[in-house]
Amino acid sequence: MTGRAAVLTGLGGWLPPVRVTNDDLARRLDTSDEWITTRTGIRQRFVVPPGLSTSGVAVEAGARALASAGTERVDLLVLATSTPDHPCPATAPEVAGRLGLGEIAAFDVAAVCTGFVYALATASSMITAGVADSALVIGADTFSTILDPGDRTTRAIFGDGAGAVVLRAGDRGERGALLGFDLASDGSQAELITVPGGGSEHRSQGLADPGDEFFTMQGRSVFRHAVTRMSESSRRLAKDLDWPLESVDRLVAHQANIRILTAVGADLGLPEEKVVANLDRVGNTVAASIPLALTDGVHDGSLAAGHRVLLCGFGGGLTWGAAALELPHLSVEPLPTHA
Ligand code: COA
């Protein structure tokens, strides 16, 4: 099939410099490396030092994706984040300015851990519609800034980071073309993942309970929804594209918990080697999770040109979604290790 489409041409990611191992957490909280590793698969995560915020990590990832694409110019920037530098304005224009991209269209998309898939769909659709000819799509979050320092569950899971891709207008028949999306939400389950305070709802009521500014999550329910929804979305998109599931070479799913990835892979009938995982090294980096897994996968060779890839995400809202492409050749810089 031919026709105008958005084509992936660049990829990059960045992690902030403070590495926090499970043992580091166990020194401050009632937890252990053994519990975190066996229940989540996560061994370490990276967090921002004081003074570094979401715009800073987004700029680093954006610069690497632009270099990977061999370009200094795009005419659209979409930033997926749920930890913007400020409630208002959006963080994307700041990032565009610091990347020297000029007076381009720039805005944020907030869909928590599904943010990158939503942002990719938005930029891809704007390119396909002729509104833009190229785009930088960044997923960046600094959840360490909204976690309760005393909450061992969320502190064990989340890490900060940013990942980005560059898209340009091309043809649907080209390798790297974004071939389809599946996006969905269920607002009736909003309370499963929420920061209760700090928004207009609480300000309009004049309520402010101590701790309401912290992120909260009902882990067990979230786990069940994540497996069901990511499987369902991937399956629906594969069917729309007439891709038999056995023809899918790699699944790059939101990196929340290794047990979630294993369950989604099993549900889709994909063997372990087809399910890309890097959460052991970075934790759950929210909107950065999928592009960081792509960056690691391309760098370590588990993702290669020609692979049929399904991307899928799940997060607060609830939101979930999937995207599909055949991977082009990409040259990526490895993620910093900050050992
Ligand atoms: N260290 C030690 N114990 C911990 C712990 C930690 N870091 N975090 C939770 N626990 C404890 C709980 O307090 C609970 O203790 P209790 O039985 O005495 O009450 C026990 O471990 C079991 O808790 P539970 O929540 O049932 O564990 P779980 O196996 O479901 O694992 C999660 C918890 C959070 C790891 C898991 O539910 C999960 O990964 N959920 C999805 C999270 C996610 O992906 N969020 C982002 C979505 S986008």
JSON list of C-alpha atoms and ligand atoms in Angstrom, two decimals, residues 25 29-32 35-36 39-40 42 112-114 143 151-158 193 215 217-224 226 254-260 284 286 313-316 318-319, ligand 1:
[
{"chain": "A", "resi": 25, "resn": "LEU", "atom": "CA", "xyz": [16.68, 1.96, 48.32]},
{"chain": "A", "resi": 29, "resn": "LEU", "atom": "CA", "xyz": [13.21, 2.05, 53.08]},
{"chain": "A", "resi": 30, "resn": "ASP", "atom": "CA", "xyz": [11.76, -1.23, 54.34]},
{"chain": "A", "resi": 31, "resn": "THR", "atom": "CA", "xyz": [12.50, -3.19, 51.15]},
{"chain": "A", "resi": 32, "resn": "SER", "atom": "CA", "xyz": [15.18, -5.46, 49.68]},
{"chain": "A", "resi": 35, "resn": "TRP", "atom": "CA", "xyz": [11.82, -8.32, 46.79]},
{"chain": "A", "resi": 36, "resn": "ILE", "atom": "CA", "xyz": [12.22, -5.69, 44.07]},
{"chain": "A", "resi": 39, "resn": "ARG", "atom": "CA", "xyz": [8.40, -8.86, 42.03]},
{"chain": "A", "resi": 40, "resn": "THR", "atom": "CA", "xyz": [9.35, -6.35, 39.29]},
{"chain": "A", "resi": 42, "resn": "ILE", "atom": "CA", "xyz": [14.02, -3.89, 38.21]},
{"chain": "A", "resi": 112, "resn": "VAL", "atom": "CA", "xyz": [1.10, 9.08, 31.57]},
{"chain": "A", "resi": 113, "resn": "CYS", "atom": "CA", "xyz": [2.80, 5.80, 30.57]},
{"chain": "A", "resi": 114, "resn": "THR", "atom": "CA", "xyz": [0.88, 5.69, 27.25]},
{"chain": "A", "resi": 143, "resn": "PHE", "atom": "CA", "xyz": [8.62, 10.88, 38.37]},
{"chain": "A", "resi": 151, "resn": "ASP", "atom": "CA", "xyz": [6.49, 4.93, 49.59]},
{"chain": "A", "resi": 152, "resn": "ARG", "atom": "CA", "xyz": [8.57, 1.80, 49.01]},
{"chain": "A", "resi": 153, "resn": "THR", "atom": "CA", "xyz": [6.31, 0.52, 46.23]},
{"chain": "A", "resi": 154, "resn": "THR", "atom": "CA", "xyz": [6.45, 3.49, 43.87]},
{"chain": "A", "resi": 155, "resn": "ARG", "atom": "CA", "xyz": [10.07, 4.34, 44.76]},
{"chain": "A", "resi": 156, "resn": "ALA", "atom": "CA", "xyz": [11.05, 0.79, 43.73]},
{"chain": "A", "resi": 157, "resn": "ILE", "atom": "CA", "xyz": [9.39, 1.02, 40.35]},
{"chain": "A", "resi": 158, "resn": "PHE", "atom": "CA", "xyz": [9.86, 4.45, 38.84]},
{"chain": "A", "resi": 193, "resn": "ILE", "atom": "CA", "xyz": [-3.18, 5.93, 39.04]},
{"chain": "A", "resi": 215, "resn": "PHE", "atom": "CA", "xyz": [1.74, 10.05, 42.95]},
{"chain": "A", "resi": 217, "resn": "MET", "atom": "CA", "xyz": [-1.11, 3.78, 42.41]},
{"chain": "A", "resi": 218, "resn": "GLN", "atom": "CA", "xyz": [-3.21, 0.69, 43.16]},
{"chain": "A", "resi": 219, "resn": "GLY", "atom": "CA", "xyz": [-0.55, -1.77, 42.06]},
{"chain": "A", "resi": 220, "resn": "ARG", "atom": "CA", "xyz": [-2.50, -5.03, 41.82]},
{"chain": "A", "resi": 221, "resn": "SER", "atom": "CA", "xyz": [-5.41, -3.63, 39.79]},
{"chain": "A", "resi": 222, "resn": "VAL", "atom": "CA", "xyz": [-3.03, -1.69, 37.58]},
{"chain": "A", "resi": 223, "resn": "PHE", "atom": "CA", "xyz": [-1.09, -4.89, 36.95]},
{"chain": "A", "resi": 224, "resn": "ARG", "atom": "CA", "xyz": [-4.21, -6.74, 35.77]},
{"chain": "A", "resi": 226, "resn": "ALA", "atom": "CA", "xyz": [-1.94, -3.45, 32.04]},
{"chain": "A", "resi": 254, "resn": "HIS", "atom": "CA", "xyz": [5.78, -0.20, 28.23]},
{"chain": "A", "resi": 255, "resn": "GLN", "atom": "CA", "xyz": [8.45, -1.27, 30.73]},
{"chain": "A", "resi": 256, "resn": "ALA", "atom": "CA", "xyz": [6.45, -1.43, 33.98]},
{"chain": "A", "resi": 257, "resn": "ASN", "atom": "CA", "xyz": [7.18, -4.86, 35.44]},
{"chain": "A", "resi": 258, "resn": "ILE", "atom": "CA", "xyz": [8.90, -7.91, 33.92]},
{"chain": "A", "resi": 259, "resn": "ARG", "atom": "CA", "xyz": [5.94, -10.04, 35.02]},
{"chain": "A", "resi": 260, "resn": "ILE", "atom": "CA", "xyz": [3.60, -7.78, 33.01]},
{"chain": "A", "resi": 284, "resn": "ASN", "atom": "CA", "xyz": [9.56, 2.37, 34.74]},
{"chain": "A", "resi": 286, "resn": "VAL", "atom": "CA", "xyz": [6.74, 6.50, 32.21]},
{"chain": "A", "resi": 313, "resn": "GLY", "atom": "CA", "xyz": [1.71, 1.24, 26.13]},
{"chain": "A", "resi": 314, "resn": "PHE", "atom": "CA", "xyz": [-0.55, 1.38, 29.15]},
{"chain": "A", "resi": 315, "resn": "GLY", "atom": "CA", "xyz": [-0.89, 4.00, 31.85]},
{"chain": "A", "resi": 316, "resn": "GLY", "atom": "CA", "xyz": [-2.93, 6.33, 34.00]},
{"chain": "A", "resi": 318, "resn": "LEU", "atom": "CA", "xyz": [-6.55, 4.77, 32.21]},
{"chain": "A", "resi": 319, "resn": "THR", "atom": "CA", "xyz": [-5.04, 4.98, 28.74]},
{"chain": "B", "resi": 1, "resn": "COA", "atom": "N1", "xyz": [9.46, -3.91, 49.14]},
{"chain": "B", "resi": 1, "resn": "COA", "atom": "C1", "xyz": [8.97, -4.83, 49.98]},
{"chain": "B", "resi": 1, "resn": "COA", "atom": "N2", "xyz": [7.65, -5.06, 50.08]},
{"chain": "B", "resi": 1, "resn": "COA", "atom": "C2", "xyz": [6.82, -4.35, 49.30]},
{"chain": "B", "resi": 1, "resn": "COA", "atom": "C3", "xyz": [7.29, -3.37, 48.40]},
{"chain": "B", "resi": 1, "resn": "COA", "atom": "C4", "xyz": [8.69, -3.16, 48.34]},
{"chain": "B", "resi": 1, "resn": "COA", "atom": "N3", "xyz": [9.25, -2.26, 47.50]},
{"chain": "B", "resi": 1, "resn": "COA", "atom": "N4", "xyz": [6.23, -2.84, 47.77]},
{"chain": "B", "resi": 1, "resn": "COA", "atom": "C5", "xyz": [5.14, -3.43, 48.24]},
{"chain": "B", "resi": 1, "resn": "COA", "atom": "N5", "xyz": [5.50, -4.35, 49.17]},
{"chain": "B", "resi": 1, "resn": "COA", "atom": "C6", "xyz": [4.63, -5.22, 49.96]},
{"chain": "B", "resi": 1, "resn": "COA", "atom": "C7", "xyz": [3.24, -4.67, 50.12]},
{"chain": "B", "resi": 1, "resn": "COA", "atom": "O1", "xyz": [3.20, -3.73, 51.18]},
{"chain": "B", "resi": 1, "resn": "COA", "atom": "C8", "xyz": [2.47, -5.93, 50.46]},
{"chain": "B", "resi": 1, "resn": "COA", "atom": "O2", "xyz": [2.65, -6.23, 51.81]},
{"chain": "B", "resi": 1, "resn": "COA", "atom": "P1", "xyz": [1.44, -6.84, 52.67]},
{"chain": "B", "resi": 1, "resn": "COA", "atom": "O3", "xyz": [1.10, -8.15, 52.01]},
{"chain": "B", "resi": 1, "resn": "COA", "atom": "O4", "xyz": [2.04, -6.96, 54.01]},
{"chain": "B", "resi": 1, "resn": "COA", "atom": "O5", "xyz": [0.33, -5.84, 52.58]},
{"chain": "B", "resi": 1, "resn": "COA", "atom": "C9", "xyz": [3.18, -7.02, 49.65]},
{"chain": "B", "resi": 1, "resn": "COA", "atom": "O6", "xyz": [4.45, -6.46, 49.28]},
{"chain": "B", "resi": 1, "resn": "COA", "atom": "C10", "xyz": [2.44, -7.42, 48.39]},
{"chain": "B", "resi": 1, "resn": "COA", "atom": "O7", "xyz": [1.99, -6.23, 47.75]},
{"chain": "B", "resi": 1, "resn": "COA", "atom": "P2", "xyz": [1.24, -6.30, 46.37]},
{"chain": "B", "resi": 1, "resn": "COA", "atom": "O8", "xyz": [0.92, -4.91, 45.94]},
{"chain": "B", "resi": 1, "resn": "COA", "atom": "O9", "xyz": [0.14, -7.28, 46.43]},
{"chain": "B", "resi": 1, "resn": "COA", "atom": "O10", "xyz": [2.43, -6.92, 45.48]},
{"chain": "B", "resi": 1, "resn": "COA", "atom": "P3", "xyz": [2.46, -7.25, 43.96]},
{"chain": "B", "resi": 1, "resn": "COA", "atom": "O11", "xyz": [3.02, -8.57, 43.76]},
{"chain": "B", "resi": 1, "resn": "COA", "atom": "O12", "xyz": [1.18, -6.91, 43.26]},
{"chain": "B", "resi": 1, "resn": "COA", "atom": "O13", "xyz": [3.56, -6.24, 43.43]},
{"chain": "B", "resi": 1, "resn": "COA", "atom": "C11", "xyz": [3.72, -4.16, 42.28]},
{"chain": "B", "resi": 1, "resn": "COA", "atom": "C12", "xyz": [3.39, -4.85, 43.58]},
{"chain": "B", "resi": 1, "resn": "COA", "atom": "C13", "xyz": [3.47, -2.67, 42.45]},
{"chain": "B", "resi": 1, "resn": "COA", "atom": "C14", "xyz": [5.18, -4.42, 41.97]},
{"chain": "B", "resi": 1, "resn": "COA", "atom": "C15", "xyz": [2.84, -4.74, 41.16]},
{"chain": "B", "resi": 1, "resn": "COA", "atom": "O14", "xyz": [1.50, -4.77, 41.58]},
{"chain": "B", "resi": 1, "resn": "COA", "atom": "C16", "xyz": [2.95, -3.97, 39.89]},
{"chain": "B", "resi": 1, "resn": "COA", "atom": "O15", "xyz": [3.97, -3.99, 39.26]},
{"chain": "B", "resi": 1, "resn": "COA", "atom": "N6", "xyz": [1.85, -3.30, 39.50]},
{"chain": "B", "resi": 1, "resn": "COA", "atom": "C17", "xyz": [1.86, -2.52, 38.30]},
{"chain": "B", "resi": 1, "resn": "COA", "atom": "C18", "xyz": [2.55, -1.23, 38.58]},
{"chain": "B", "resi": 1, "resn": "COA", "atom": "C19", "xyz": [2.71, -0.44, 37.35]},
{"chain": "B", "resi": 1, "resn": "COA", "atom": "O16", "xyz": [3.03, -0.99, 36.34]},
{"chain": "B", "resi": 1, "resn": "COA", "atom": "N7", "xyz": [2.49, 0.85, 37.44]},
{"chain": "B", "resi": 1, "resn": "COA", "atom": "C20", "xyz": [2.62, 1.74, 36.37]},
{"chain": "B", "resi": 1, "resn": "COA", "atom": "C21", "xyz": [1.61, 1.44, 35.38]},
{"chain": "B", "resi": 1, "resn": "COA", "atom": "S1", "xyz": [1.77, 2.40, 34.04]}
]
